[in-house]
Short mmCIF file of C-alpha atoms and ligand atoms in Angstrom, two decimals:
data_model
loop_
_atom_site.label_atom_id
_atom_site.label_comp_id
_atom_site.label_asym_id
_atom_site.label_seq_id
_atom_site.Cartn_x
_atom_site.Cartn_y
_atom_site.Cartn_z
CA MET A 2 0.00 0.00 0.00
CA LYS A 3 1.27 3.48 -0.88
CA GLU A 4 2.91 5.27 2.03
CA ILE A 5 4.60 8.60 2.72
CA VAL A 6 6.71 9.67 5.65
CA LEU A 7 6.63 13.26 6.87
CA LYS A 8 9.58 14.41 8.94
CA ASP A 9 9.11 16.84 11.83
CA PRO A 10 5.70 18.26 10.88
CA LEU A 11 5.26 21.80 12.24
CA ASP A 12 2.10 23.81 12.76
CA MET A 13 3.24 27.43 12.79
CA HIS A 14 -0.06 28.90 14.05
CA LEU A 15 -2.12 27.02 16.60
CA HIS A 16 -4.61 27.75 19.39
CA LEU A 17 -4.29 25.22 22.19
CA ARG A 18 -6.42 27.21 24.69
CA GLU A 19 -6.18 26.39 28.40
CA GLY A 20 -7.73 24.20 31.15
CA GLU A 21 -10.34 21.60 30.19
CA MET A 22 -10.33 22.61 26.55
CA LEU A 23 -6.56 22.18 26.24
CA LYS A 24 -6.65 18.74 27.85
CA ASN A 25 -9.35 17.62 25.43
CA ILE A 26 -7.77 18.85 22.21
CA ILE A 27 -4.00 18.90 22.64
CA GLU A 28 -3.42 15.29 21.55
CA TYR A 29 -4.89 15.98 18.13
CA THR A 30 -1.85 18.15 17.49
CA THR A 31 0.87 16.45 19.53
CA SER A 32 0.14 13.07 17.90
CA GLN A 33 0.80 14.56 14.47
CA PHE A 34 3.31 17.38 14.95
CA ALA A 35 6.87 17.70 16.25
CA GLY A 36 6.14 21.26 17.32
CA ALA A 37 3.79 24.19 16.95
CA VAL A 38 3.69 27.95 17.37
CA VAL A 39 1.16 28.39 20.15
CA MET A 40 -0.96 31.53 20.16
CA PRO A 41 -1.16 33.73 23.28
CA ASN A 42 -4.82 34.87 23.11
CA LEU A 43 -5.95 32.94 26.17
CA ASN A 44 -8.68 34.27 28.48
CA ILE A 45 -5.78 35.77 30.42
CA PRO A 46 -3.51 36.61 27.47
CA ILE A 47 0.16 35.58 27.58
CA THR A 48 1.60 39.07 27.98
CA THR A 49 4.59 38.26 30.21
CA THR A 50 7.39 35.72 30.23
CA GLU A 51 6.12 34.35 33.57
CA LEU A 52 2.73 33.58 32.01
CA ALA A 53 4.46 32.03 28.99
CA LEU A 54 6.52 29.75 31.22
CA GLN A 55 3.43 28.66 33.16
CA TYR A 56 1.71 27.97 29.88
CA ARG A 57 4.68 25.89 28.71
CA GLU A 58 4.20 23.75 31.87
CA GLU A 59 0.48 23.39 31.25
CA ILE A 60 1.14 22.25 27.69
CA ALA A 61 3.84 19.81 28.78
CA SER A 62 1.67 18.23 31.46
CA GLY A 63 -1.40 18.14 29.21
CA SER A 64 0.07 15.82 26.61
CA LYS A 65 1.46 12.31 26.63
CA TYR A 66 3.76 13.19 23.71
CA LYS A 67 6.56 14.63 25.81
CA ARG A 68 8.79 15.37 22.83
CA PHE A 69 6.33 17.87 21.36
CA LYS A 70 7.86 21.35 21.26
CA PRO A 71 5.61 24.38 21.77
CA PHE A 72 7.03 27.63 20.40
CA LEU A 73 5.53 30.17 22.74
CA THR A 74 4.45 33.63 21.66
CA LEU A 75 4.20 36.85 23.64
CA TYR A 76 1.13 39.05 23.16
CA ILE A 77 2.09 42.67 22.44
CA THR A 78 0.32 45.20 24.67
CA GLU A 79 0.77 48.91 25.37
CA SER A 80 2.68 47.99 28.51
CA MET A 81 5.24 45.60 27.01
CA ASN A 82 8.79 46.82 27.73
CA GLU A 83 12.45 46.11 27.04
CA GLU A 84 12.99 44.26 30.33
CA GLU A 85 10.18 41.85 29.49
CA LEU A 86 11.56 41.26 26.02
CA LYS A 87 15.03 40.51 27.39
CA HIS A 88 13.54 38.11 29.90
CA ALA A 89 11.49 36.40 27.20
CA ARG A 90 14.48 35.96 24.94
CA SER A 91 16.56 34.49 27.78
CA LYS A 92 13.84 31.87 28.32
CA GLY A 93 13.70 30.87 24.68
CA VAL A 94 10.60 32.82 23.66
CA LYS A 95 11.29 34.32 20.25
CA ILE A 96 7.95 35.16 18.66
CA LEU A 97 5.86 38.27 19.35
CA LYS A 98 2.21 38.35 18.36
CA LEU A 99 0.51 41.58 17.40
CA TYR A 100 -3.28 41.75 17.53
CA PRO A 101 -5.03 44.94 16.49
CA LYS A 102 -7.50 45.67 19.29
CA GLY A 103 -10.84 43.99 18.64
CA ALA A 104 -9.74 42.13 15.50
CA THR A 105 -10.53 38.66 16.81
CA THR A 106 -11.00 36.37 19.85
CA ASN A 107 -9.44 37.83 23.02
CA SER A 108 -7.80 40.72 21.20
CA GLN A 109 -9.18 43.34 23.62
CA ASP A 110 -5.66 43.93 25.00
CA GLY A 111 -4.21 44.42 21.53
CA LEU A 112 -3.08 47.65 19.94
CA ASN A 113 -5.38 50.51 19.02
CA GLU A 114 -2.79 51.97 16.70
CA ILE A 115 0.34 50.43 15.23
CA PHE A 116 2.63 53.38 14.54
CA THR A 117 2.95 54.75 18.05
CA PRO A 118 6.33 55.64 19.60
CA HIS A 119 5.86 52.66 21.93
CA MET A 120 5.29 50.15 19.15
CA LEU A 121 8.15 51.54 17.08
CA LYS A 122 10.41 51.03 20.09
CA ILE A 123 9.15 47.45 20.52
CA CYS A 124 9.87 46.79 16.84
CA GLN A 125 13.38 48.22 17.17
CA ILE A 126 14.13 46.05 20.21
CA ALA A 127 12.52 43.03 18.54
CA GLN A 128 14.74 43.54 15.51
CA ASP A 129 17.88 43.99 17.64
CA MET A 130 17.15 40.92 19.76
CA GLY A 131 16.18 38.70 16.84
CA PHE A 132 12.49 38.22 17.60
CA ILE A 133 10.03 37.25 14.88
CA LEU A 134 6.95 39.47 14.62
CA SER A 135 3.74 37.58 13.82
CA ILE A 136 0.80 39.76 12.94
CA HIS A 137 -2.94 39.28 12.71
CA GLY A 138 -3.10 41.82 9.90
CA GLU A 139 -6.61 43.21 9.64
CA THR A 140 -8.05 46.74 9.88
CA ASN A 141 -11.57 47.36 11.13
CA GLY A 142 -12.82 48.19 7.63
CA PHE A 143 -15.13 46.16 5.38
CA SER A 144 -14.62 42.44 6.16
CA LEU A 145 -13.43 41.39 2.73
CA ASP A 146 -10.89 44.23 2.52
CA ARG A 147 -9.48 44.16 6.04
CA GLU A 148 -6.31 42.24 5.23
CA TYR A 149 -5.73 44.20 2.03
CA GLU A 150 -6.08 47.51 3.89
CA PHE A 151 -3.57 46.32 6.47
CA GLY A 152 -1.06 45.74 3.66
CA LYS A 153 0.23 49.33 3.92
CA ILE A 154 1.16 48.67 7.55
CA PHE A 155 3.01 45.47 6.64
CA ALA A 156 4.92 47.36 3.94
CA LYS A 157 5.93 50.23 6.22
CA LEU A 158 7.04 47.91 9.03
CA ALA A 159 9.05 45.82 6.59
CA GLN A 160 10.77 48.93 5.20
CA ASP A 161 11.47 50.55 8.55
CA PHE A 162 12.76 47.32 10.15
CA PRO A 163 14.44 45.45 7.30
CA LYS A 164 16.12 42.92 9.60
CA LEU A 165 12.92 42.05 11.46
CA LYS A 166 11.18 38.94 10.14
CA ILE A 167 7.48 39.71 9.83
CA ILE A 168 4.85 37.00 9.35
CA ILE A 169 1.50 37.68 7.71
CA GLU A 170 -0.50 35.17 9.72
CA HIS A 171 -3.24 33.17 7.98
CA MET A 172 -2.88 35.01 4.66
CA SER A 173 -6.33 35.09 3.09
CA ASP A 174 -6.26 37.66 0.28
CA HIS A 175 -4.41 37.23 -3.02
CA ARG A 176 -3.55 40.94 -2.93
CA SER A 177 -1.18 40.20 -0.01
CA ILE A 178 1.01 37.92 -2.13
CA GLU A 179 2.73 40.95 -3.63
CA LEU A 180 4.08 41.83 -0.18
CA LEU A 181 5.85 38.46 -0.04
CA GLU A 182 7.44 39.13 -3.40
CA THR A 183 8.40 42.74 -2.65
CA TYR A 184 9.84 42.62 0.87
CA PRO A 185 12.60 40.13 1.69
CA ASN A 186 11.62 40.16 5.39
CA ILE A 187 7.90 39.40 4.91
CA TYR A 188 6.69 35.79 5.14
CA ALA A 189 3.29 34.14 5.61
CA THR A 190 1.48 31.23 7.16
CA LEU A 191 -1.38 29.52 5.31
CA THR A 192 -4.30 27.60 6.80
CA LEU A 193 -6.03 24.58 5.32
CA HIS A 194 -9.35 26.41 5.34
CA HIS A 195 -8.22 29.49 3.42
CA ILE A 196 -6.60 27.38 0.68
CA THR A 197 -9.63 25.12 0.22
CA MET A 198 -12.75 27.24 0.84
CA THR A 199 -14.45 30.48 -0.17
CA LEU A 200 -17.07 32.65 1.47
CA ASP A 201 -19.73 30.58 -0.31
CA ASP A 202 -18.66 27.49 1.63
CA MET A 203 -19.70 29.36 4.76
CA LEU A 204 -22.80 31.25 3.63
CA GLY A 205 -23.55 30.49 -0.02
CA GLY A 206 -26.23 27.99 1.02
CA GLY A 207 -27.38 27.60 4.60
CA LEU A 208 -25.18 29.43 7.11
CA LYS A 209 -22.38 27.19 8.38
CA ALA A 210 -21.15 28.76 11.58
CA HIS A 211 -18.37 26.19 12.00
CA ARG A 212 -16.71 27.70 8.97
CA PHE A 213 -16.77 31.22 10.36
CA CYS A 214 -13.23 32.43 11.02
CA LYS A 215 -11.08 35.55 11.02
CA PRO A 216 -9.87 36.59 8.56
CA ILE A 217 -13.07 35.67 6.80
CA LEU A 218 -12.99 33.22 3.85
CA LYS A 219 -12.75 35.08 0.56
CA THR A 220 -13.18 34.63 -3.20
CA PRO A 221 -12.37 31.69 -5.51
CA LYS A 222 -9.44 33.72 -6.87
CA ASP A 223 -8.02 34.25 -3.38
CA ARG A 224 -8.42 30.57 -2.51
CA ASP A 225 -6.84 29.41 -5.76
CA MET A 226 -3.85 31.74 -5.63
CA LEU A 227 -3.13 30.86 -2.00
CA LEU A 228 -3.54 27.15 -2.76
CA ASP A 229 -0.97 27.60 -5.50
CA LEU A 230 1.55 29.01 -3.00
CA ALA A 231 0.92 26.06 -0.67
CA ILE A 232 1.07 23.17 -3.14
CA ASN A 233 4.19 24.61 -4.72
CA ALA A 234 5.68 25.11 -1.24
CA HIS A 235 6.65 28.72 -1.99
CA PRO A 236 9.76 29.20 0.17
CA LYS A 237 8.27 32.18 2.01
CA VAL A 238 5.20 30.33 3.27
CA SER A 239 4.76 27.70 5.94
CA PHE A 240 1.76 25.82 7.22
CA GLY A 241 -0.12 27.30 10.15
CA SER A 242 -3.47 25.64 10.79
CA ASP A 243 -4.99 28.43 12.91
CA SER A 244 -6.93 25.55 14.42
CA ALA A 245 -9.09 27.42 16.93
CA PRO A 246 -11.59 25.33 18.91
CA HIS A 247 -14.78 26.84 20.33
CA LEU A 248 -17.64 25.03 22.03
CA GLU A 249 -20.53 24.30 19.70
CA LYS A 250 -22.90 26.46 21.75
CA ASN A 251 -20.56 29.44 21.28
CA LYS A 252 -20.38 28.86 17.53
CA LEU A 253 -24.17 28.80 17.26
CA LYS A 254 -25.09 31.74 19.49
CA ASP A 255 -25.64 35.35 18.48
CA ASN A 256 -22.35 37.17 18.02
CA ALA A 257 -20.73 33.78 17.42
CA SER A 258 -17.04 33.11 18.02
CA ALA A 259 -14.71 33.03 15.00
CA GLY A 260 -12.52 29.98 14.64
CA ILE A 261 -12.26 26.65 12.81
CA PHE A 262 -11.08 23.57 14.68
CA SER A 263 -9.01 21.86 12.00
CA ALA A 264 -6.46 19.95 14.10
CA PRO A 265 -7.95 16.42 13.86
CA MET A 266 -6.46 14.48 10.89
CA ILE A 267 -5.00 17.62 9.38
CA LEU A 268 -1.92 15.89 7.92
CA CYS A 269 -4.17 13.34 6.21
CA ALA A 270 -6.31 16.18 4.87
CA LEU A 271 -3.21 17.96 3.52
CA ALA A 272 -1.89 14.76 1.92
CA THR A 273 -5.29 14.23 0.27
CA LEU A 274 -5.24 17.80 -1.05
CA PHE A 275 -1.64 17.76 -2.29
CA GLU A 276 -2.12 14.40 -4.00
CA LYS A 277 -5.27 15.64 -5.72
CA HIS A 278 -3.12 18.36 -7.29
CA ASN A 279 -0.24 15.99 -8.07
CA LYS A 280 2.02 17.84 -5.66
CA LEU A 281 2.54 15.31 -2.90
CA GLU A 282 6.30 15.78 -3.27
CA ASN A 283 5.97 19.36 -1.99
CA LEU A 284 4.15 18.50 1.22
CA GLN A 285 7.35 17.97 3.24
CA ALA A 286 8.57 21.51 2.45
CA PHE A 287 5.19 23.07 3.18
CA ILE A 288 4.67 21.18 6.42
CA SER A 289 8.18 21.54 7.86
CA ASP A 290 11.27 22.43 5.80
CA ASN A 291 10.19 25.98 4.94
CA ALA A 292 9.27 26.72 8.54
CA LYS A 293 12.60 25.43 9.83
CA LYS A 294 14.39 27.88 7.57
CA ILE A 295 12.13 30.86 8.18
CA TYR A 296 12.05 30.50 11.98
CA ASN A 297 15.61 29.07 12.34
CA ILE A 298 14.41 25.91 14.05
CA ASN A 299 17.17 23.43 14.79
CA ASP A 300 16.35 22.05 18.22
CA LEU A 301 13.46 19.67 17.58
CA ASP A 302 13.17 16.15 18.86
CA PRO A 303 12.88 14.35 15.51
CA LYS A 304 9.45 12.97 14.66
CA GLU A 305 8.39 10.83 11.71
CA VAL A 306 4.78 10.51 10.77
CA ARG A 307 3.80 7.70 8.43
CA LEU A 308 0.68 8.08 6.29
CA GLN A 309 -0.89 5.26 4.30
CA LYS A 310 -3.16 5.55 1.26
CA LYS A 311 -6.22 4.25 3.06
CA HIS A 312 -9.56 5.91 3.85
CA CYS A 313 -10.23 7.54 7.17
CA TRP A 314 -12.96 9.78 8.52
CA VAL A 315 -12.72 13.10 10.32
CA PRO A 316 -14.56 12.72 13.65
CA SER A 317 -18.06 14.16 13.53
CA GLN A 318 -17.73 15.74 16.98
CA ILE A 319 -15.41 15.92 19.97
CA LYS A 320 -17.27 15.49 23.24
CA LEU A 321 -16.27 17.62 26.21
CA ILE A 322 -18.03 17.50 29.58
CA GLN A 323 -20.05 20.67 29.01
CA ASN A 324 -20.54 20.62 25.26
CA ASN A 325 -19.12 19.46 21.91
CA ILE A 326 -16.60 20.84 19.47
CA ILE A 327 -17.34 20.30 15.80
CA PRO A 328 -14.17 19.85 13.75
CA PHE A 329 -13.48 21.19 10.28
CA ASN A 330 -15.08 18.94 7.63
CA ALA A 331 -16.65 16.84 10.40
CA GLY A 332 -17.51 13.32 9.24
CA SER A 333 -15.84 13.70 5.84
CA LEU A 334 -13.77 11.03 4.13
CA LEU A 335 -10.02 11.46 3.60
CA GLU A 336 -7.80 9.40 1.30
CA TRP A 337 -4.90 9.05 3.73
CA THR A 338 -4.61 7.62 7.25
CA GLN A 339 -1.89 8.24 9.81
CA ILE A 340 -0.43 4.92 10.97
CA ILE A 341 2.31 6.18 13.34
O1 LIG B 405 -10.83 32.50 13.42
C1 LIG B 405 -10.03 32.83 14.28
N1 LIG B 405 -10.06 32.30 15.53
N2 LIG B 405 -9.13 33.76 13.99
C2 LIG B 405 -8.31 34.25 14.92
O2 LIG B 405 -7.53 35.11 14.61
C3 LIG B 405 -8.40 33.82 16.33
C4 LIG B 405 -9.01 32.51 16.45
C5 LIG B 405 -9.44 32.17 17.86
O3 LIG B 405 -8.64 32.39 18.78
O4 LIG B 405 -10.54 31.68 18.05
ZN1 LIG B 406 -5.12 32.34 15.15
#
């Protein structure tokens, strides 16, 4: 039977949450990935090194895969300072996450404005200390143009801080691709959902709240051009699932939470997608090699994941004590199965 082996899979944008939720979902990632960039937008956001270290402990004790490496991120707030950044760096935290205030889940402590003297100082220190700056790049304009409008900010930051690596997280708009081509220090992560779906998959028929995410799904042209970057493993992009679990009741209420829980079987889903486009040979670069180069990762415990060409199903729901989580493409059939 046809098999492929993926070495050191990395998820460069992941929400593991905290408490009960973390315990219930973490294994979906740690069973598949050697490491992941873990987002800091918890209910109490990870704004200090102390909180990051506590979170590292919680992640380590929550999973039976002890070799899994979480790359922690520090949430940029108005009160972040040089001392904190030095401390973070000394403890191995090397990614800063910028949320514009109000852009998404738990972004209330994010930044109202980007080009303030404070933020410029943070960028200067980040550049000097070798941090990577990951950005949720959306304005508060019209939904479908939010990422595009933020493009000017990406361009200015990239020009003013040419040695600072800047990541356009979950790139969703084809108009952002030009930034990758123009600025040597701009990179991107791509999700499975933005490279396979459009707005119509969420609301073209009946409303599918489980496909509601930020940035919002866009047009067929956006999907296709981003898919092209992924399946050709463009060297400036890496895979970041943005898997973001929410309880079903919170996805179905008024003012529903944005987020798609794509972690279960995601490597099998990617293998199915890449094979469909005759690009299976590029999956290794997209899922790991590119990320290792972009983020200078050289301290992983090696992990090999073996996939076999055999059907498997995405679970239709994940049961927690209080409620369920509905995964991305719940109940659907995939062409590949993970065997180890
Ligand atoms: O859809 C999203 N969900 N986008 C984000 O940026 C955050 C995430 C979450 O934390 O739920
Ligand atoms: Zn996210």
